[in-house]
CSV table of C-alpha atoms and ligand atoms in Angstrom, one decimal:
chain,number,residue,atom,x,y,z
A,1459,UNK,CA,-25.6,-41.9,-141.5
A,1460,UNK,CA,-23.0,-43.7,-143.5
A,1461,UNK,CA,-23.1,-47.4,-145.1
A,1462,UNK,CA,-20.2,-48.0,-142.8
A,1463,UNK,CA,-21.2,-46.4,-139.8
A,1464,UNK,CA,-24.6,-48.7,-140.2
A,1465,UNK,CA,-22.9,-51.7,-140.9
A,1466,UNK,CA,-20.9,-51.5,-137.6
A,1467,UNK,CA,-23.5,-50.8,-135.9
A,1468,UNK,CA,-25.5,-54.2,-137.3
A,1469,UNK,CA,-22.3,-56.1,-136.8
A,1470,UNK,CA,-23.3,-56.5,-133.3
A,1471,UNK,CA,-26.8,-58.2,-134.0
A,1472,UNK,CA,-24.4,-61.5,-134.3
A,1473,UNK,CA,-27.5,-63.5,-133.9
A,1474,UNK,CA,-29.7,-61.7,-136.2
A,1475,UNK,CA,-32.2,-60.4,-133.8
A,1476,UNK,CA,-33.5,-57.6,-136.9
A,1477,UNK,CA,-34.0,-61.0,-138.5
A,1478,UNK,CA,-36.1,-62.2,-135.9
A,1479,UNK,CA,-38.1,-59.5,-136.7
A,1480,UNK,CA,-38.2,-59.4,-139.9
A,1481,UNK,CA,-39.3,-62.6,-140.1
A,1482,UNK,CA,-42.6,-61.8,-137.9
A,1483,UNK,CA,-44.7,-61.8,-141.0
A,1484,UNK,CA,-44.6,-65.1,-141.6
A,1485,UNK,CA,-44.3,-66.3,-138.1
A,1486,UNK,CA,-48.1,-65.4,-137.6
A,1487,UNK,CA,-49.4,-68.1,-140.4
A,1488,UNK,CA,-47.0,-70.7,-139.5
A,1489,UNK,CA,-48.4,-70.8,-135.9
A,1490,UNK,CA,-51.8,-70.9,-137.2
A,1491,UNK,CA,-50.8,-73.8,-139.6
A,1492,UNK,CA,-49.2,-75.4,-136.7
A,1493,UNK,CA,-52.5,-75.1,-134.3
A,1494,UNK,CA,-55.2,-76.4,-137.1
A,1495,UNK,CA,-53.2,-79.4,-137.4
A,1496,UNK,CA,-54.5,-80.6,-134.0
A,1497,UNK,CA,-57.9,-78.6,-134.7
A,1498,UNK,CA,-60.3,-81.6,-134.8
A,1499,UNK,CA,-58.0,-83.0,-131.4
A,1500,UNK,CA,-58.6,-79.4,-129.4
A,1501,UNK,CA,-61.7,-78.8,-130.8
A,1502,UNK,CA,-63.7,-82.1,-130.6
A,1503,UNK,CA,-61.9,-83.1,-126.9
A,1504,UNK,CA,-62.8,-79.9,-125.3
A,1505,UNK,CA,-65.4,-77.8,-127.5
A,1506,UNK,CA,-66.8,-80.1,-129.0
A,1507,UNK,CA,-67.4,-82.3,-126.3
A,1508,UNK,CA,-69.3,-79.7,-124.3
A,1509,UNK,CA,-70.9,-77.6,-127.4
A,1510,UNK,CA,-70.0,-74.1,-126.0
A,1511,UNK,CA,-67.3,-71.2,-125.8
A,1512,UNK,CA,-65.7,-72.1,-122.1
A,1513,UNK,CA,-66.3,-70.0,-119.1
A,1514,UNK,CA,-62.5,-68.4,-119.6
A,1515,UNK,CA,-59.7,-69.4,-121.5
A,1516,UNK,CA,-56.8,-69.7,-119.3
A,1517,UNK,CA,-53.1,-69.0,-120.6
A,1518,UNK,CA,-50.4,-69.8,-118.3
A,1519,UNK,CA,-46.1,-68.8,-119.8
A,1520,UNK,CA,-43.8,-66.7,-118.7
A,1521,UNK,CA,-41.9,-63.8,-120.4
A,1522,UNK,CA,-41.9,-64.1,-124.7
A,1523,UNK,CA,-43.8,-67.1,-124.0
A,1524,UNK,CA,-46.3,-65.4,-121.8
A,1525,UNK,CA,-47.1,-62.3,-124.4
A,1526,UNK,CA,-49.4,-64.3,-126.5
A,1527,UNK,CA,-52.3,-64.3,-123.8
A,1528,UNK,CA,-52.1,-60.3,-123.3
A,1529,UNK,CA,-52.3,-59.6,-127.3
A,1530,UNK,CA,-54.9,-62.3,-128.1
A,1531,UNK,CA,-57.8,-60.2,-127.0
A,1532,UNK,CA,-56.1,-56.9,-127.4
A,1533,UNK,CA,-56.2,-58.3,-131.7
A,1534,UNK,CA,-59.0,-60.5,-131.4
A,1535,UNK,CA,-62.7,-59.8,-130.2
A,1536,UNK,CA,-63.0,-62.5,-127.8
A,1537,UNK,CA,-66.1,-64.0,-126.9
A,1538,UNK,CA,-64.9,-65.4,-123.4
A,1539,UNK,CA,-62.2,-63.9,-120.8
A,1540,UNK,CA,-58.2,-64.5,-121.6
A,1541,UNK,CA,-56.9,-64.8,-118.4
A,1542,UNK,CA,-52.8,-64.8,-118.2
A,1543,UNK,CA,-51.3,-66.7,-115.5
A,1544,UNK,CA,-47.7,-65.7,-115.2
A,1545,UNK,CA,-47.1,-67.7,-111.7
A,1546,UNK,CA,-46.8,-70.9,-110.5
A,1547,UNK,CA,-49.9,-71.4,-109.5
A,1548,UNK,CA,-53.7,-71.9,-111.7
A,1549,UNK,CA,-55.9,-69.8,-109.5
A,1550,UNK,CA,-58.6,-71.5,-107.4
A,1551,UNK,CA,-61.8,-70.7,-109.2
A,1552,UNK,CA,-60.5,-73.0,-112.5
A,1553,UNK,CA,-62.8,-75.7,-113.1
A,1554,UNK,CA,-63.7,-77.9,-116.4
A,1555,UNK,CA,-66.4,-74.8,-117.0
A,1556,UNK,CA,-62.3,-73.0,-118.2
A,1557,UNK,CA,-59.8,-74.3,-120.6
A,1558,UNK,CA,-55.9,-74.1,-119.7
A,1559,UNK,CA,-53.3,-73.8,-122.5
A,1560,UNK,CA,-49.9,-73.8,-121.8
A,1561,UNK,CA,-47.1,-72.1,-123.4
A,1562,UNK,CA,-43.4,-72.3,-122.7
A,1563,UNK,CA,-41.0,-71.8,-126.0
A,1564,UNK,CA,-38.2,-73.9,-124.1
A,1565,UNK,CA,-40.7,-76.4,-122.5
A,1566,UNK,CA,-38.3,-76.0,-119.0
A,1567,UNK,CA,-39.9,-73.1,-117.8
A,1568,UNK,CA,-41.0,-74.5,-113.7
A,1569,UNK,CA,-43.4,-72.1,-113.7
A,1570,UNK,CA,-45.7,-73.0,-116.9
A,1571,UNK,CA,-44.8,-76.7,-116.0
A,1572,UNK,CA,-46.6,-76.3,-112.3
A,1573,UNK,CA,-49.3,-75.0,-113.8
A,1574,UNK,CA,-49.6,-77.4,-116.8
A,1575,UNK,CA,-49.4,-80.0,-113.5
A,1576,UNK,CA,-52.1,-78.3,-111.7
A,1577,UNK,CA,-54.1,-78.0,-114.7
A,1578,UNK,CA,-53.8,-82.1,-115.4
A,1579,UNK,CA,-55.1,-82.6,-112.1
A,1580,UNK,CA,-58.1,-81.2,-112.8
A,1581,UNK,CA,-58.9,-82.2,-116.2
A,1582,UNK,CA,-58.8,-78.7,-117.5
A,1583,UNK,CA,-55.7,-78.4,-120.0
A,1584,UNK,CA,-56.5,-78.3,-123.4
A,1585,UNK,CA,-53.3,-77.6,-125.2
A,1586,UNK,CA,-49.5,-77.0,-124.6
A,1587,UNK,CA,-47.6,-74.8,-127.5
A,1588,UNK,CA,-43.9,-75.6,-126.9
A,1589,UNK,CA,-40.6,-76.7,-129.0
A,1590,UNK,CA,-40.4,-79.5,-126.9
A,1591,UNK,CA,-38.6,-80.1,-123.6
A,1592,UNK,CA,-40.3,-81.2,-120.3
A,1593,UNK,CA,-43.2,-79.4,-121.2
A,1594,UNK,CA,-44.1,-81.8,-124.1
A,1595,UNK,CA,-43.2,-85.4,-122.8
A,1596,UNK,CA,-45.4,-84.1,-119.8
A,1597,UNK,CA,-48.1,-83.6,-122.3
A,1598,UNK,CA,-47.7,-86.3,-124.7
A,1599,UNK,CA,-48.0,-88.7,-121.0
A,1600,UNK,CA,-51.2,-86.9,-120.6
A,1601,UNK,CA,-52.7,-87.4,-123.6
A,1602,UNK,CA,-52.7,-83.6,-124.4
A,1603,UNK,CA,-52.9,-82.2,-127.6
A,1604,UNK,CA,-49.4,-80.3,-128.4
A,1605,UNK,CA,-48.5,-77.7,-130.7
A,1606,UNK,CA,-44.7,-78.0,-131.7
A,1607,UNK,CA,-43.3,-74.3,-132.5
A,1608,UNK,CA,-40.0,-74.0,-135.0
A,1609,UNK,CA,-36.7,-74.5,-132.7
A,1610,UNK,CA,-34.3,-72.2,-132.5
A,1611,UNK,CA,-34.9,-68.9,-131.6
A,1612,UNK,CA,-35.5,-66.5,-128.3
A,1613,UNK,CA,-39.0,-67.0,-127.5
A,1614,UNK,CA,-39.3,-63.5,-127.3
A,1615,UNK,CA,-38.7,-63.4,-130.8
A,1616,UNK,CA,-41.1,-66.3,-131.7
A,1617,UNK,CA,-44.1,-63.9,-130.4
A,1618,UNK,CA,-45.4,-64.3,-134.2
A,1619,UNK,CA,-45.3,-67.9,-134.2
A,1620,UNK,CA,-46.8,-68.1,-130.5
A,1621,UNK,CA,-49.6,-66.1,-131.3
A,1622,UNK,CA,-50.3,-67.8,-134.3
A,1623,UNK,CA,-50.3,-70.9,-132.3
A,1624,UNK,CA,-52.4,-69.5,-129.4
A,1625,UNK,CA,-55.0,-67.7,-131.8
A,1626,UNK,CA,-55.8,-71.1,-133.4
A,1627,UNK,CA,-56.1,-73.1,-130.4
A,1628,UNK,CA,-58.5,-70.3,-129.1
A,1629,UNK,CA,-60.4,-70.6,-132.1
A,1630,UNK,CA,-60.9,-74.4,-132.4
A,1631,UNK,CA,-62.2,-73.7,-128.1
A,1632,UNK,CA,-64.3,-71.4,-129.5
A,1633,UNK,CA,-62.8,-67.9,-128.0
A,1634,UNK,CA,-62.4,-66.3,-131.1
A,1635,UNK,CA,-64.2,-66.4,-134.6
A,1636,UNK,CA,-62.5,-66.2,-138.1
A,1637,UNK,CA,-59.3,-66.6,-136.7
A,1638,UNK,CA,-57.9,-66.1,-140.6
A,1639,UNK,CA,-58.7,-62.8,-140.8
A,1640,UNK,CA,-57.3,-62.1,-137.5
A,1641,UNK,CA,-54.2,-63.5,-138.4
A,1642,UNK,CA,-53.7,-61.9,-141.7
A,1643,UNK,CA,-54.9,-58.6,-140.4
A,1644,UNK,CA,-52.0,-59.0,-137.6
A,1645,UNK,CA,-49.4,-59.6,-140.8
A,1646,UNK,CA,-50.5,-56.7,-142.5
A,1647,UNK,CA,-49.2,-54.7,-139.5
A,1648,UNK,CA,-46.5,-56.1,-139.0
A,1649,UNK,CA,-45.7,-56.2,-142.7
A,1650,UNK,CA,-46.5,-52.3,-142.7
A,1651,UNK,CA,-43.0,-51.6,-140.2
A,1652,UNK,CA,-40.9,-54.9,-141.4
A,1653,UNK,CA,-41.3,-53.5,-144.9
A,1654,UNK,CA,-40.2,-49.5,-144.0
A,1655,UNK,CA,-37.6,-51.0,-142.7
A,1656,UNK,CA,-36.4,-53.0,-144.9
A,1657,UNK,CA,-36.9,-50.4,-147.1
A,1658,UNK,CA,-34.4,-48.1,-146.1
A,1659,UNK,CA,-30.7,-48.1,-145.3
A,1660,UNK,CA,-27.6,-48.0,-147.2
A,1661,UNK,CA,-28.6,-50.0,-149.9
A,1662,UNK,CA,-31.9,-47.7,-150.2
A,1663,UNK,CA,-30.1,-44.1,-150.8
A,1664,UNK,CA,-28.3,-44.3,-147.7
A,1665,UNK,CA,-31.4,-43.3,-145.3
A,1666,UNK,CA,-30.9,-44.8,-141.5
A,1667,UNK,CA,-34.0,-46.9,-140.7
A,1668,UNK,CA,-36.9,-44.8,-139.0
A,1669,UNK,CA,-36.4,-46.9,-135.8
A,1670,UNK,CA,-32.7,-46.3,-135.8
A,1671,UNK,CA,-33.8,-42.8,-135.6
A,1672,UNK,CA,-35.8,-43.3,-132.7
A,1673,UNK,CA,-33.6,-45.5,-130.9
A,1674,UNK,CA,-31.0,-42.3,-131.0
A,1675,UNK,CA,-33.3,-40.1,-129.6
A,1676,UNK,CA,-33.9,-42.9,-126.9
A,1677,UNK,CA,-30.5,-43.6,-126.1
A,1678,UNK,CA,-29.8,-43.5,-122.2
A,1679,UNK,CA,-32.8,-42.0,-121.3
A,1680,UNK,CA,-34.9,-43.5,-118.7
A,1681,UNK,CA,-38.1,-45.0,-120.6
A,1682,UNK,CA,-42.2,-45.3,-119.8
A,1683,UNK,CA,-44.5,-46.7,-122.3
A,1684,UNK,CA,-47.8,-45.7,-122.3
A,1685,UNK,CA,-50.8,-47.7,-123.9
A,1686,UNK,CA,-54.2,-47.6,-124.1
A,1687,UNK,CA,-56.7,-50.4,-124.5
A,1688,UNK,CA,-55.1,-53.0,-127.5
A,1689,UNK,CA,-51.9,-51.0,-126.9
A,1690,UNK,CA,-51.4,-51.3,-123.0
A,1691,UNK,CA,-50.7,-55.3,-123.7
A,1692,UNK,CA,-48.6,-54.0,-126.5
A,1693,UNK,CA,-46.5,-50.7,-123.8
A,1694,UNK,CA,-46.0,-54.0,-122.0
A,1695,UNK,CA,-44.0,-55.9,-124.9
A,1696,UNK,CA,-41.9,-52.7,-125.4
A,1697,UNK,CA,-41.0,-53.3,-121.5
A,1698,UNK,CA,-40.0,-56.3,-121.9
A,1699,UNK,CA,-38.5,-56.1,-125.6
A,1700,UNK,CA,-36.2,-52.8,-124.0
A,1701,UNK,CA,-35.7,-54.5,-120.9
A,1702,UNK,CA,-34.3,-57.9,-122.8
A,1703,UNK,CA,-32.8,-56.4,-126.0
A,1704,UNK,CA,-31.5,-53.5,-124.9
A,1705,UNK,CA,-30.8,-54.0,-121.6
A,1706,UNK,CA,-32.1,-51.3,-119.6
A,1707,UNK,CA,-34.6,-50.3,-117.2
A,1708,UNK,CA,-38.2,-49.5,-118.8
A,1709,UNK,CA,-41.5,-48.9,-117.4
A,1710,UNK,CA,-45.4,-49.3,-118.8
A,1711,UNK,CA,-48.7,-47.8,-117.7
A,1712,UNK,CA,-52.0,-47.5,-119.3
A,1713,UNK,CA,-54.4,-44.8,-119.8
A,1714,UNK,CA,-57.0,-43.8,-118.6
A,1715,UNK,CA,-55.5,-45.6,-115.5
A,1716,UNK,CA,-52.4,-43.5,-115.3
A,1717,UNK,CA,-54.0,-40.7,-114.9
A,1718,UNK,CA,-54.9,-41.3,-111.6
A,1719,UNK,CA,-51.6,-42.0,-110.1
A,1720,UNK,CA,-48.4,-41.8,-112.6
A,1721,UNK,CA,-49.7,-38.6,-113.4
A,1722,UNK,CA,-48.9,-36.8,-110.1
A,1723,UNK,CA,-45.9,-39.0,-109.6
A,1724,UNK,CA,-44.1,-37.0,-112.9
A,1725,UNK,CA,-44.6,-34.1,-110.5
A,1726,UNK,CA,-40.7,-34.6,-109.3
A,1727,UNK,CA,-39.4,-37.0,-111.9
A,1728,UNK,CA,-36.1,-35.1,-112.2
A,1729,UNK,CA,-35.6,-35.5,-108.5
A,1730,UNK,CA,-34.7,-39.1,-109.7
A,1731,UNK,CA,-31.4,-37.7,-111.4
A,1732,UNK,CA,-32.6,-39.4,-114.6
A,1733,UNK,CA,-33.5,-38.2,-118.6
A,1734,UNK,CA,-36.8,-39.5,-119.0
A,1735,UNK,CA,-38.5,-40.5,-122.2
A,1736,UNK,CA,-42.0,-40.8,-122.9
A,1737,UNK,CA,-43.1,-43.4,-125.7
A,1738,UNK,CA,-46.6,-43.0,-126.8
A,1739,UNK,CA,-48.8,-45.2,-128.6
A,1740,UNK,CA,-52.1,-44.2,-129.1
A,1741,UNK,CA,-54.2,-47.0,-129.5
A,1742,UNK,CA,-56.5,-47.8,-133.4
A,1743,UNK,CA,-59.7,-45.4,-133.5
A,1744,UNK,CA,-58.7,-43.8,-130.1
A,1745,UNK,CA,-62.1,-42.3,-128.9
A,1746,UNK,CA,-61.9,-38.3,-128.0
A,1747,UNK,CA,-62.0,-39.0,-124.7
A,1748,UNK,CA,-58.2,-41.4,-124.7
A,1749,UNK,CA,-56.9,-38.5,-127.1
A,1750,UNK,CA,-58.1,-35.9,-124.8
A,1751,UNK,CA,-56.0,-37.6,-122.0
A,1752,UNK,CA,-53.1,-38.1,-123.9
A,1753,UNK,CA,-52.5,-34.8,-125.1
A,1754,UNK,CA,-53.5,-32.6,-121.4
A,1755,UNK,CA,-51.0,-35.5,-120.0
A,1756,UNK,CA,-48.5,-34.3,-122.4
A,1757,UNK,CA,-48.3,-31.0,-121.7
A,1758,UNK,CA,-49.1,-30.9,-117.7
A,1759,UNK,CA,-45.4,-33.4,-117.5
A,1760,UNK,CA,-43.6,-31.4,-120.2
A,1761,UNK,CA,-41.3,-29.8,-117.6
A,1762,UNK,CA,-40.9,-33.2,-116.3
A,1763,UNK,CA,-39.8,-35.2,-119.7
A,1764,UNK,CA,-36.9,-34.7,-121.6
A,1765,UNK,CA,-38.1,-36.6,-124.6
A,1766,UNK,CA,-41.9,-37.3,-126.1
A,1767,UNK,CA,-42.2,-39.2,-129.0
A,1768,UNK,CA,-46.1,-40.8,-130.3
A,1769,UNK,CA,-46.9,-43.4,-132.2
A,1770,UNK,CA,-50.3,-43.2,-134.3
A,1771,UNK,CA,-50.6,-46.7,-135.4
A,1772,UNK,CA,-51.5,-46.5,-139.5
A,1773,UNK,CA,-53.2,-50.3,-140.1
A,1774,UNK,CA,-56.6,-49.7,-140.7
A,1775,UNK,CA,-57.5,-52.5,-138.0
A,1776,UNK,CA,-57.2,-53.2,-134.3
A,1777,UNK,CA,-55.4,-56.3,-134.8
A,1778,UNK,CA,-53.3,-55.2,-137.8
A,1779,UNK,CA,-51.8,-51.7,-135.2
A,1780,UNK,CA,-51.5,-54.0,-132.6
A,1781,UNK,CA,-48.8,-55.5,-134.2
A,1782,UNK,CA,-47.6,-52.5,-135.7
A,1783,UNK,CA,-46.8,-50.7,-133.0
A,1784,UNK,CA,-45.2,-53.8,-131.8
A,1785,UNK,CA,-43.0,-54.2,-134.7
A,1786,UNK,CA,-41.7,-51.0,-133.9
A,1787,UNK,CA,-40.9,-51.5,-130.3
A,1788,UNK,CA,-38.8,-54.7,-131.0
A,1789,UNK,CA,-36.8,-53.0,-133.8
A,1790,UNK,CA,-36.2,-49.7,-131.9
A,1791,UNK,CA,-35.1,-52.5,-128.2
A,1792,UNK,CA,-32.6,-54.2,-130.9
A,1793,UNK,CA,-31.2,-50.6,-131.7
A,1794,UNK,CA,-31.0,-49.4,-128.3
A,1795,UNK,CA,-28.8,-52.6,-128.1
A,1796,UNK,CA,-26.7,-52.1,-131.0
A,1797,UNK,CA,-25.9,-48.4,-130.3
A,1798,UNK,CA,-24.9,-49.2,-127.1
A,1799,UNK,CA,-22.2,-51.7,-129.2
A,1800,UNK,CA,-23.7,-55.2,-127.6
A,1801,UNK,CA,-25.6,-57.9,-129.1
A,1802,UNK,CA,-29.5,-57.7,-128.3
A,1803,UNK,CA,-29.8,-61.4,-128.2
A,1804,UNK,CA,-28.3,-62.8,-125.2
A,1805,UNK,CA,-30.1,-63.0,-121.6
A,1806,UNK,CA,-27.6,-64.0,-119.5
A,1807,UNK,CA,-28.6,-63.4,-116.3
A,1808,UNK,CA,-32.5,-65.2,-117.2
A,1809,UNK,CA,-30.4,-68.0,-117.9
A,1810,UNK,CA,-28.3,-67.4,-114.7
A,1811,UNK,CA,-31.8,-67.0,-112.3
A,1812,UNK,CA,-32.9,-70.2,-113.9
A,1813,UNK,CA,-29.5,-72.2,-112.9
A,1814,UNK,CA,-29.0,-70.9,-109.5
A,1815,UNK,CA,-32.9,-71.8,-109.2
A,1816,UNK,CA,-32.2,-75.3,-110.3
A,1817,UNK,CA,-29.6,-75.6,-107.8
A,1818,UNK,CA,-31.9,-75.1,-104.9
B,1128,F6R,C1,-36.1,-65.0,-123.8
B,1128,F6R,C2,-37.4,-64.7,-123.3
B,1128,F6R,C3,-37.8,-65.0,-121.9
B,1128,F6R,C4,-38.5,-66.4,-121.9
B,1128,F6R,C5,-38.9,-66.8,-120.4
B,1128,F6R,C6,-39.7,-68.1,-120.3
B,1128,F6R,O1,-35.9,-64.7,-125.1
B,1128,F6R,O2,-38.2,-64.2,-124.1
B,1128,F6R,O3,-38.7,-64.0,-121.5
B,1128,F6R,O4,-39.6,-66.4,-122.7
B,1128,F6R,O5,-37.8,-66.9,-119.6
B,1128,F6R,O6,-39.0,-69.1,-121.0
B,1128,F6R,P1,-39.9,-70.0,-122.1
B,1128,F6R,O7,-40.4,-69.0,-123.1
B,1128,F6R,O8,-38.9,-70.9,-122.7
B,1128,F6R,O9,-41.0,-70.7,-121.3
């Protein structure tokens, strides 16, 4: 691919989105910074009050906001349930045995902001992470420690940030331990993908970045991302990442579970009239039994898929492929945009839902 033909291509990223991602790296320990500021607030309000790890740590946000809760135990060993509640409603069994923290990049987001309500009520929020908005003048009125992320961006593309955030607040609960290492072991995944890319294109010998590449191959075919334990929360961020950046339709299941049900339903795929794609990403130290699967899955839909391409993460930890293979789904969503000549960036019709909403 030529300089030119690259640089046309980039031309649409008018609000940097590959920056966004490239600037992932360093998201992760400003979060972290962010949380330990209010450390001895979270910790000696809520843990240390009561001494122990809580009965479940509770996570309500939506969309980028929401992701945080689905990778902090796919990274992190956690030593009480992460439970994420992407509604508008904290379920019934939360009592002050839990611990609620809620997370809206915007601070507007009415379903978070029910929630945090709910949670207030009874006595069981122990953080918000936010920029700001309604979310943290609710907070700051109820004496709840706040974590204040960087303005500016797409939330989805403060995920580093947010998890930074999240991961310290869970460690000062005590949900997770040694939430350094889990942090830096999460950059040096991240740092693994930011860097190849970086690395190549025209200024590098002309090369066009790997996930350029696969984004090509990708191009207007209809897409399912398979995960497998740490990687099923990660399938799920490729969804959403294709389904916001690029724009199109995408789909995400989990082994062994797929094999059950998705399985069979491959049987008449190209009924469907579409080109369908199969993104694999095999999860860190895959036992024999996941590989097993994902390989006899492979070939008994091989009539059925047009397309098969597999990730084997390379970090040599859970946390650090976690977001490696994450890394490589939001570069190859921001291609999938630019090839189709739009801008990744906008969400127009989120913010259109959330006005016609408003207006009811
Ligand atoms: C937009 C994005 C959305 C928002 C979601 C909730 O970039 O990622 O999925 O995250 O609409 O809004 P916030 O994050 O402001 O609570």
């Amino acid at each position: 691919m030529t300089t030119t033909s690259i640089d046309s291509l980039i031309a649409h990223d008018t609000s940097d989105m590959l920056g966004a991602v490239a600037s992932l790296p360093a998201q992760l320990p400003d979060g972290l910074a962010r949380a330990n500021l209010l450390r001895t607030q979270v910790a000696e309000r809520w843990a240390g009050d009561h001494g122990a790890t809580p009965r479940t740590l509770v996570v309500c946000g939506m969309g980028g906001s929401g992701v945080g809760a689905d990778l902090l135990p796919a990274a992190a060993d956690v030593l009480a349930p992460v439970v994420a509640v992407k509604g508008y409603d904290l379920p019934g069994w939360v009592t002050d045995e839990d611990r609620v923290v809620c997370v809206s990049y915007s601070g507007a987001t009415s379903e978070t902001l029910s929630c945090f309500d709910q949670a207030v009520e009874r006595s069981v929020v122990a953080a918000v992470i936010t920029t700001g908005g309604e979310l943290l003048a609710r907070a700051e009125a109820a004496g709840v420690p706040a974590v204040v992320l960087p303005s500016g961006m797409q939330p989805r593309a403060a995920v580093g940030v947010i998890f930074g955030a999240l991961a310290g607040v869970a460690d000062a609960l005590g949900v997770i331990e040694d939430v350094a290492t889990v942090v830096e072991e999460c950059v040096a995944g991240a740092t693994l993908v930011v860097d190849e890319h970086l690395g190549t294109g025209p200024e590098h010998g002309g090369e066009a970045p790997p996930a350029l590449d696969f984004a090509r191959r990708l191009h207007d075919h209809a897409i399912v991302v398979s995960g497998a334990s740490h990687t099923e929360a990660v399938a799920h961020r490729w969804k959403a990442q294709v389904n916001e950046n690029g724009k199109v339709p995408c789909f995400a299941s989990a082994y062994p579970e797929l094999c059950h049900n998705e399985l069979v339903g491959w049987e008449f795929a190209g009924a469907t009239g579409a080109r369908w794609a199969l993104v694999e990403l095999l999860p860190f130290a895959a036992s024999e039994a996941i590989r097993a699967r994902f390989d006899i899955v492979r070939s008994l839909i091989a009539d059925s898929i047009d397309l098969d391409l597999r990730f084997e993460p390379r970090a040599s930890t859970r946390a650090g492929a976690t977001f490696e293979q994450l890394v490589w789904g939001d570069y190859v969503s921001i291609y999938l945009a630019l090839l189709r000549g739009i801008d990744p960036t906008p969400v127009e019709r989120i913010h259109a839902l959330k006005a016609q909403l408003a207006g009811r």
